[in-house]
GROMACS .gro file of C-alpha atoms in nm:
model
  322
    1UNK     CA    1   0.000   0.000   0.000
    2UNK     CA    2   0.117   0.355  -0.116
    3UNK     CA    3   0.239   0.547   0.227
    4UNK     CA    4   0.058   0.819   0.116
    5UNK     CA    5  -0.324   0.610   0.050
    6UNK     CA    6  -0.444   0.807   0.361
    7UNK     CA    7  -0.380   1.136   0.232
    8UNK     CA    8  -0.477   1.023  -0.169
    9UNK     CA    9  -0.771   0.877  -0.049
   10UNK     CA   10  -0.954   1.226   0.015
   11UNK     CA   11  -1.124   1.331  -0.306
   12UNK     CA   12  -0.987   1.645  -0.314
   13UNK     CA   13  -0.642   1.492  -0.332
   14UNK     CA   14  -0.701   1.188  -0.489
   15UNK     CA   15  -0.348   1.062  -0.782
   16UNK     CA   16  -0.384   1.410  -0.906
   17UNK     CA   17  -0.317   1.602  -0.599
   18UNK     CA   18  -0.049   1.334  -0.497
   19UNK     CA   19   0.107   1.356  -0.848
   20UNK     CA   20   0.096   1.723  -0.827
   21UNK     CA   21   0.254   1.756  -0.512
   22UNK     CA   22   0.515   1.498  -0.615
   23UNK     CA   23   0.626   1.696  -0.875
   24UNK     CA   24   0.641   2.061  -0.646
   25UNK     CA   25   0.951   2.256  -0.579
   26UNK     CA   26   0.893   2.395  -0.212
   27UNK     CA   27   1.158   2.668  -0.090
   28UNK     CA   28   1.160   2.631   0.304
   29UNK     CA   29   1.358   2.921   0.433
   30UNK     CA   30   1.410   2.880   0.844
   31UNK     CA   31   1.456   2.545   0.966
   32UNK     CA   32   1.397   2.690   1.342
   33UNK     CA   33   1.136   2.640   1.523
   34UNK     CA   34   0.838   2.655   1.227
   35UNK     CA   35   1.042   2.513   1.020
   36UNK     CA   36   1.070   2.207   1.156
   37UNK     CA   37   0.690   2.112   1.198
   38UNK     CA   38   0.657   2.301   0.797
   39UNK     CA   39   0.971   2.055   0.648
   40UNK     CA   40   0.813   1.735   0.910
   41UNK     CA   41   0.541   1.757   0.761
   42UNK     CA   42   0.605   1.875   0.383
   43UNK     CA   43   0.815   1.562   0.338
   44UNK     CA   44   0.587   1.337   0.516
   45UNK     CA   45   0.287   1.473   0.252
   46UNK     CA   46   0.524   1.352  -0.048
   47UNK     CA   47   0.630   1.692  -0.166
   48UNK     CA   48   0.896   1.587  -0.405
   49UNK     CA   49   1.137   1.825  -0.418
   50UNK     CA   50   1.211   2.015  -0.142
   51UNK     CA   51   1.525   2.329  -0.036
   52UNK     CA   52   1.556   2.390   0.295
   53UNK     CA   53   1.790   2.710   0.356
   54UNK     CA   54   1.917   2.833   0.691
   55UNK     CA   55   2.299   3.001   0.787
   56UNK     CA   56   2.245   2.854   1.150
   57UNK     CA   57   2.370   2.566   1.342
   58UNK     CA   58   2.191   2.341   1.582
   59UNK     CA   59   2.173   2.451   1.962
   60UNK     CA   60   2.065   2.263   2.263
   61UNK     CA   61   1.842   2.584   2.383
   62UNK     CA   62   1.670   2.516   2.041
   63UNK     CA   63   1.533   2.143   2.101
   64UNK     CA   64   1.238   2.219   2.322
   65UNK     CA   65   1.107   2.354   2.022
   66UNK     CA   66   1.266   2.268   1.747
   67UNK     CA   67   1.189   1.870   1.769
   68UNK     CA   68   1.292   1.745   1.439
   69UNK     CA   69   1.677   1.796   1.554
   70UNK     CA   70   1.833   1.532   1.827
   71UNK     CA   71   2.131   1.594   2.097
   72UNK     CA   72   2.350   1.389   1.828
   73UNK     CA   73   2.246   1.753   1.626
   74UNK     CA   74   2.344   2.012   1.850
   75UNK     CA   75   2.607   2.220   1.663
   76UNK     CA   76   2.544   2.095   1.338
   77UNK     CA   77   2.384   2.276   1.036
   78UNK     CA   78   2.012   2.268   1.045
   79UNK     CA   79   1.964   2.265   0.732
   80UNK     CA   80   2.217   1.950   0.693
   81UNK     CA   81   2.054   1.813   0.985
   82UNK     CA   82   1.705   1.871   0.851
   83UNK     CA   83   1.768   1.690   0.512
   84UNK     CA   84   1.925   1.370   0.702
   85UNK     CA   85   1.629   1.357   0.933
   86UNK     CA   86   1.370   1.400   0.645
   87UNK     CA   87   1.531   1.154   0.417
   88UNK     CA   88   1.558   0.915   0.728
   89UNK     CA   89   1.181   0.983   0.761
   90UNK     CA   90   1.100   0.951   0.374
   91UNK     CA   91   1.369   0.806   0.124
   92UNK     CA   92   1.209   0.887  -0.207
   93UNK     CA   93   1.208   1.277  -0.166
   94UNK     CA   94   1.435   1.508  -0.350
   95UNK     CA   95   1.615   1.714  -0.031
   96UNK     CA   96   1.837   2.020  -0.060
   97UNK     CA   97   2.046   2.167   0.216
   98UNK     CA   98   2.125   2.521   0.173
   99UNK     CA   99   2.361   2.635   0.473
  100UNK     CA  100   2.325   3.044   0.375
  101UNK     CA  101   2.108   3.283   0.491
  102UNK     CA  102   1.883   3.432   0.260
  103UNK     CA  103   1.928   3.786   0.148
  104UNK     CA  104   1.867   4.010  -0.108
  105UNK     CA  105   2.109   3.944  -0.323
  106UNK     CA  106   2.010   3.550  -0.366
  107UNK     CA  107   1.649   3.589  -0.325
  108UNK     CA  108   1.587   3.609  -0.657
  109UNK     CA  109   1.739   3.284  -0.742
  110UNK     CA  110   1.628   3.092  -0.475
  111UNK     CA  111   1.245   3.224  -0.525
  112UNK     CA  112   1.261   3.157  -0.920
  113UNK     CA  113   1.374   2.800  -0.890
  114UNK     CA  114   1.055   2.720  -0.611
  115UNK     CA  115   0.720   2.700  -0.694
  116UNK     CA  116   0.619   2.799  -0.357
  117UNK     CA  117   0.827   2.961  -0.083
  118UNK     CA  118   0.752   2.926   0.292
  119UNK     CA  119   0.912   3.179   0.477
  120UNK     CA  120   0.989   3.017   0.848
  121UNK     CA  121   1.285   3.260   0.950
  122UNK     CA  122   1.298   3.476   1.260
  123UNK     CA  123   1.363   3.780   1.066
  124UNK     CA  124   1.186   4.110   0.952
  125UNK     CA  125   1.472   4.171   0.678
  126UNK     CA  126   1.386   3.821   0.566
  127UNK     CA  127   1.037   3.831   0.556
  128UNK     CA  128   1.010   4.148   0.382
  129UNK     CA  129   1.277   4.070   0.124
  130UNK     CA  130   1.102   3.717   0.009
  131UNK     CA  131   0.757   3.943  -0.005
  132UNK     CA  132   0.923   4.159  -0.254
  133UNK     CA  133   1.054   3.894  -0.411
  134UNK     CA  134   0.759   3.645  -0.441
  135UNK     CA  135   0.501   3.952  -0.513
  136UNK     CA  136   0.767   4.057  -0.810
  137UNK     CA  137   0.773   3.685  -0.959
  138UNK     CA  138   0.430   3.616  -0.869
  139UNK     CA  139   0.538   3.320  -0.652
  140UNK     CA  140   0.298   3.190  -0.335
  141UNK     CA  141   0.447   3.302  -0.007
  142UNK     CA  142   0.340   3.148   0.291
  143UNK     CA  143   0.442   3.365   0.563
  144UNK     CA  144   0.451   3.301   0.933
  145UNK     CA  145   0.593   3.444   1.267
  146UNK     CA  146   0.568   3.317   1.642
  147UNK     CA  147   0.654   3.467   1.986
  148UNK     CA  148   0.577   3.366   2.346
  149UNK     CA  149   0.261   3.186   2.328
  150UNK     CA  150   0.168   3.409   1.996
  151UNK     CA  151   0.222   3.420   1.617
  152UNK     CA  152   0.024   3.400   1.279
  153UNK     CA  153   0.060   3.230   0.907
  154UNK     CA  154  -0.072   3.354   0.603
  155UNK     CA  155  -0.086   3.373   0.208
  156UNK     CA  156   0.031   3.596   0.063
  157UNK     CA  157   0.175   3.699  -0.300
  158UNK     CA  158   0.119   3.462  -0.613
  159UNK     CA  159  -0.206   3.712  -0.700
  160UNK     CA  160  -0.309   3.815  -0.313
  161UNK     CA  161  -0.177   4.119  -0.145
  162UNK     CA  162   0.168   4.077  -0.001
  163UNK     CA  163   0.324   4.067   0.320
  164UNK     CA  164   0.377   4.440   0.282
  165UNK     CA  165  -0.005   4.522   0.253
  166UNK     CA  166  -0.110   4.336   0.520
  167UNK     CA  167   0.181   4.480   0.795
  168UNK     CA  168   0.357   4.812   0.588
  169UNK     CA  169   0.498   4.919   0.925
  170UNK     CA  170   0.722   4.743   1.128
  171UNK     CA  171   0.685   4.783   1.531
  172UNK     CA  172   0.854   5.027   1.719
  173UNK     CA  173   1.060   4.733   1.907
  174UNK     CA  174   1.076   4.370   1.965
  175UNK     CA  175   1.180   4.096   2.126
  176UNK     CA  176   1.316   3.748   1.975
  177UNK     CA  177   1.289   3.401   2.122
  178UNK     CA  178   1.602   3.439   2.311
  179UNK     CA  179   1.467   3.760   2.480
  180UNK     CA  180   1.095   3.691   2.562
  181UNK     CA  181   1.098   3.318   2.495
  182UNK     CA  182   0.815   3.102   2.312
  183UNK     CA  183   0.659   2.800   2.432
  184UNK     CA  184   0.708   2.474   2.208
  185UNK     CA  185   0.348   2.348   2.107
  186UNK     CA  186   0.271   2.730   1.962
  187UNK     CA  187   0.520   2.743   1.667
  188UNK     CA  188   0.456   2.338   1.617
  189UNK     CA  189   0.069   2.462   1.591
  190UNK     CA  190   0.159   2.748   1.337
  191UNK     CA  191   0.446   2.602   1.182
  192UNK     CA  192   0.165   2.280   1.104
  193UNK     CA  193  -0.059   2.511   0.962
  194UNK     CA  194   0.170   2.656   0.710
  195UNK     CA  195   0.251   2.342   0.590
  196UNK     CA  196  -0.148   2.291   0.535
  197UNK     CA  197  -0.198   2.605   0.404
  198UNK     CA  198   0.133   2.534   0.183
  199UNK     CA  199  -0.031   2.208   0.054
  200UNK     CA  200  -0.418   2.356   0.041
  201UNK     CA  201  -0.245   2.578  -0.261
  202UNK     CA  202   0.016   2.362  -0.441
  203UNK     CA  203  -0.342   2.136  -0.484
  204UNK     CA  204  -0.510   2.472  -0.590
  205UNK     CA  205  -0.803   2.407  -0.336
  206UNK     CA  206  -1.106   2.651  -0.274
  207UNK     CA  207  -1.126   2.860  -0.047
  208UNK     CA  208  -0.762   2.952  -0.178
  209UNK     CA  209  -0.523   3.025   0.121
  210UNK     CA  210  -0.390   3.302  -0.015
  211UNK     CA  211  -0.517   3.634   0.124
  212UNK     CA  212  -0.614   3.461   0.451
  213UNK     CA  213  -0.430   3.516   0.789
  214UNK     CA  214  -0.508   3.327   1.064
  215UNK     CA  215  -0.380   3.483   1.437
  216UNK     CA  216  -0.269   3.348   1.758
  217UNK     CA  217  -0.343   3.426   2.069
  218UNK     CA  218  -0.255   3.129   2.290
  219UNK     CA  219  -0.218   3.308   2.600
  220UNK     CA  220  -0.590   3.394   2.586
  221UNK     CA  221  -0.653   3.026   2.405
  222UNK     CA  222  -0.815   3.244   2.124
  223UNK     CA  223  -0.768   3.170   1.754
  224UNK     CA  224  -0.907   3.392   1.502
  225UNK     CA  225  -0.893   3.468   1.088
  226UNK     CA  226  -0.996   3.700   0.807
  227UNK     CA  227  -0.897   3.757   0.462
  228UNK     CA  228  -0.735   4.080   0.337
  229UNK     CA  229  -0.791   4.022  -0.023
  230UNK     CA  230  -0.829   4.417  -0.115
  231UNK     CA  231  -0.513   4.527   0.108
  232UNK     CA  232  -0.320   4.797  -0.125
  233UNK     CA  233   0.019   4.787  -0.168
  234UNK     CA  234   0.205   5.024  -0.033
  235UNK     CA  235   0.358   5.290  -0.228
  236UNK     CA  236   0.732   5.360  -0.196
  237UNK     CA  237   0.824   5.089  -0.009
  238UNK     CA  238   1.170   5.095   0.158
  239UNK     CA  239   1.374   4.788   0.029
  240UNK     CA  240   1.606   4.561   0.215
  241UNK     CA  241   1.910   4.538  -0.010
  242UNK     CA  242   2.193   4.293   0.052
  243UNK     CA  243   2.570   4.406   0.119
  244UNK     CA  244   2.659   4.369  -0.209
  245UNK     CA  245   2.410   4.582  -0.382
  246UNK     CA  246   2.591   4.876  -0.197
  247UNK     CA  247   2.798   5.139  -0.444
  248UNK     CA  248   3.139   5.388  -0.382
  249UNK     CA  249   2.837   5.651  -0.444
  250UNK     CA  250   2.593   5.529  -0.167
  251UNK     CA  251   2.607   5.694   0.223
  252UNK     CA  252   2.628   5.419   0.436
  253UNK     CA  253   2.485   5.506   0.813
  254UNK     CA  254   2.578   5.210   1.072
  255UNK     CA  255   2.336   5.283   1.339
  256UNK     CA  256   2.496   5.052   1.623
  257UNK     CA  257   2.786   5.166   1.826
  258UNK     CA  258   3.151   4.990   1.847
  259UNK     CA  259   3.008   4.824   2.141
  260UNK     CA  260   2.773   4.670   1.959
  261UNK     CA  261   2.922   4.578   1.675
  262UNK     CA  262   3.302   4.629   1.681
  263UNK     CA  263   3.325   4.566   1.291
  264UNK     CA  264   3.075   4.874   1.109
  265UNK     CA  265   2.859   4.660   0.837
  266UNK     CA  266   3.042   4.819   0.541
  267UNK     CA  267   3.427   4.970   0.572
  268UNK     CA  268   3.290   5.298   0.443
  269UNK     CA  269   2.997   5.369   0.700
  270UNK     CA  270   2.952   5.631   0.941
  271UNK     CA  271   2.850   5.567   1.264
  272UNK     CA  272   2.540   5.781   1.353
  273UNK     CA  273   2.279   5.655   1.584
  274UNK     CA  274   1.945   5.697   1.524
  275UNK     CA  275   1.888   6.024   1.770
  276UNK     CA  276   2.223   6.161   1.629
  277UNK     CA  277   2.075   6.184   1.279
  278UNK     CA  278   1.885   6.476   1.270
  279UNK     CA  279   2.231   6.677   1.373
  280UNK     CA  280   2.387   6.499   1.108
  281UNK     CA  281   2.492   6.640   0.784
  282UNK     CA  282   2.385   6.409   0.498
  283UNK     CA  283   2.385   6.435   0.169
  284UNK     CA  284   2.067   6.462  -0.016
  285UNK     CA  285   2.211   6.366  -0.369
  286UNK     CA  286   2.296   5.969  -0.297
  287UNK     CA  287   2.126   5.697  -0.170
  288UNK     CA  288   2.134   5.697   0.216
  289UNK     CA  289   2.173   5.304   0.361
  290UNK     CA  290   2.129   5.249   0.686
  291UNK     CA  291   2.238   4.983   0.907
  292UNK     CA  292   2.219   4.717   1.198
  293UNK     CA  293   2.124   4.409   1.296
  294UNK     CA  294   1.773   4.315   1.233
  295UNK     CA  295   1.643   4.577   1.029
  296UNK     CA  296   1.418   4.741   1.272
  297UNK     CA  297   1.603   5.044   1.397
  298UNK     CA  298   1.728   5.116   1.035
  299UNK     CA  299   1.335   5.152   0.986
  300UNK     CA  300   1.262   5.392   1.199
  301UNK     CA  301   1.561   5.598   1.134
  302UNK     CA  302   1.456   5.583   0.757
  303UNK     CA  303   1.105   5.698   0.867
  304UNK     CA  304   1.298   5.980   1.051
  305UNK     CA  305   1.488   6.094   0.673
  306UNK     CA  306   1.167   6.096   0.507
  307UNK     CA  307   1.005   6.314   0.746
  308UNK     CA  308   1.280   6.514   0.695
  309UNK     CA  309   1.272   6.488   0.333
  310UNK     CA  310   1.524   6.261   0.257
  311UNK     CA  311   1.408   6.010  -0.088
  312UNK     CA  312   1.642   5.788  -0.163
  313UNK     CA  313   1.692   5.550   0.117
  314UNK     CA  314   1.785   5.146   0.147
  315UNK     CA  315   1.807   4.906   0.420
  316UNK     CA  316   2.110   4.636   0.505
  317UNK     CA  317   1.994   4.398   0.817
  318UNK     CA  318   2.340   4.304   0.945
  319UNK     CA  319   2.236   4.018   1.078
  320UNK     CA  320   1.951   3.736   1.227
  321UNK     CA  321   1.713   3.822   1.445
  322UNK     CA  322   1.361   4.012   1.417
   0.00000   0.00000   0.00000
């Protein structure tokens, strides 16, 4: 009997759906703590061909969570680790272990080879820059975040509004897993349901899952959707931009101290933090990038330069981390 006869069996799956899903190219980008339950249960549905990308190794603070990896994984690649466990788990898939972290200068390969991206990282700069991506290509982005005992998932892109739409600001601050923790069984929960709604479209079913979000609010044991099919895209968004895509011409502005980061993100940049800038003298006839780790303070000091009239502005996230 066919492992799958359980799942084929369903009439809206049926040897179509199975065939279709065996033929799918699935991008998996995070193999934390949604992307384990996402890849789990991806390559358990048959998916044929599957890239899992992360830059990150596996620690032993990650395995209350993170319960596809073992103690034998700890300080491994998890995407290495990943494709061993999910080839242990199902032999006949097609597994790819990307150990890079996706940015803006390989986004555009990695989303063009997929034929439906899952974005599982813990990272604004990441989430955003796959968004742009996906919405550009017209790829299906399944989107999802968790925190504490709270998170959502979502589709977005691929002819629905994009991630963009739906959140065009980012918050003020936040806090990562290592900082305010998460609980275990949430991300498994929403990690799960991207992997449904990941499946629900690859098999084109109806309702479509794109332009649906569905939020968390575990604390309060309260669950709750809606569909933002006529979100507008916002105009002039501010792009992420990778390292690379930075010029001689462009003002770099590395918003963290030597403290924080001994090393600036580019050789060239001037350290200005983000109250500093309206004293600073910048010039209005380049592109102004500005700099740290996750992406959110360069935000809101971009936010600052366009109140101030500034046009031309990019973003470089420095490194993981939302």
């Amino acid at each position: 009997m066919s492992r799958y006869a359980r799942q084929m069996i369903l009439p809206e799956v049926g040897a179509v759906g199975q065939d279709l899903l065996a033929r799918a190219h699935v991008l998996v980008v995070g193999a934390g703590g949604l992307g384990c339950p996402v890849l789990q249960y991806l390559g358990g549905a048959g998916i044929g061909r599957i890239t899992v990308m992360d830059g990150d190794v596996v620690e032993e603070s990650n395995l209350h969570r993170q319960v596809l990896y073992t103690v034998a994984d700890i300080g491994h690649s998890k995407a290495e680790a990943a494709r061993q466990h999910l080839l242990a788990a199902n032999p006949g898939l097609q597994v790819t272990a990307r150990v890079l972290r996706l940015d803006a200068a390989n986004a555009e390969r990695m989303v063009a080879e997929a034929d439906l991206v899952l974005d599982a990282a813990d990272s604004f700069a990441v989430s955003y820059i796959l968004s742009d991506e996906c919405l550009r290509q017209g790829k299906t982005l399944i989107s999802a975040s968790a925190l504490e005992q709270s998170g959502y998932a979502g589709g977005f892109c691929g002819g629905a509004p994009s991630l963009r739409a739906v959140f065009p600001d980012l918050p003020a601050q936040a806090a990562t897993c290592a900082t305010a923790g998460v609980m275990g069984p949430v991300v498994g929960m929403i990690g799960a349901l991207q992997a449904q709604l990941a499946l629900k479209a690859l098999l084109r079913h109806q309702p479509s899952p794109l332009g649906q979000l569905f939020v968390f609010r575990l604390e309060e044991l309260q669950v709750s959707s809606f569909r933002f099919d006529g979100a507008e895209e916002p105009e002039d968004a501010l792009p992420f931009i990778a390292a690379s895509h930075i010029s001689d011409r462009d003002t770099v502005i590395e918003l963290r101290d030597a403290d924080e980061a001994p090393q600036p993100a580019m050789p060239q940049a001037r350290r200005i933090s983000r109250t500093d800038l309206p004293a600073a003298k910048l010039p209005r006839d380049t592109r102004i990038v500005l700099c740290c780790r996750s992406g959110l303070r360069a935000w809101g000091a971009a936010q600052d330069l366009r109140q101030a009239g500034f046009g031309d502005l990019a973003l470089l996230a420095a490194g993981d981390g939302r």
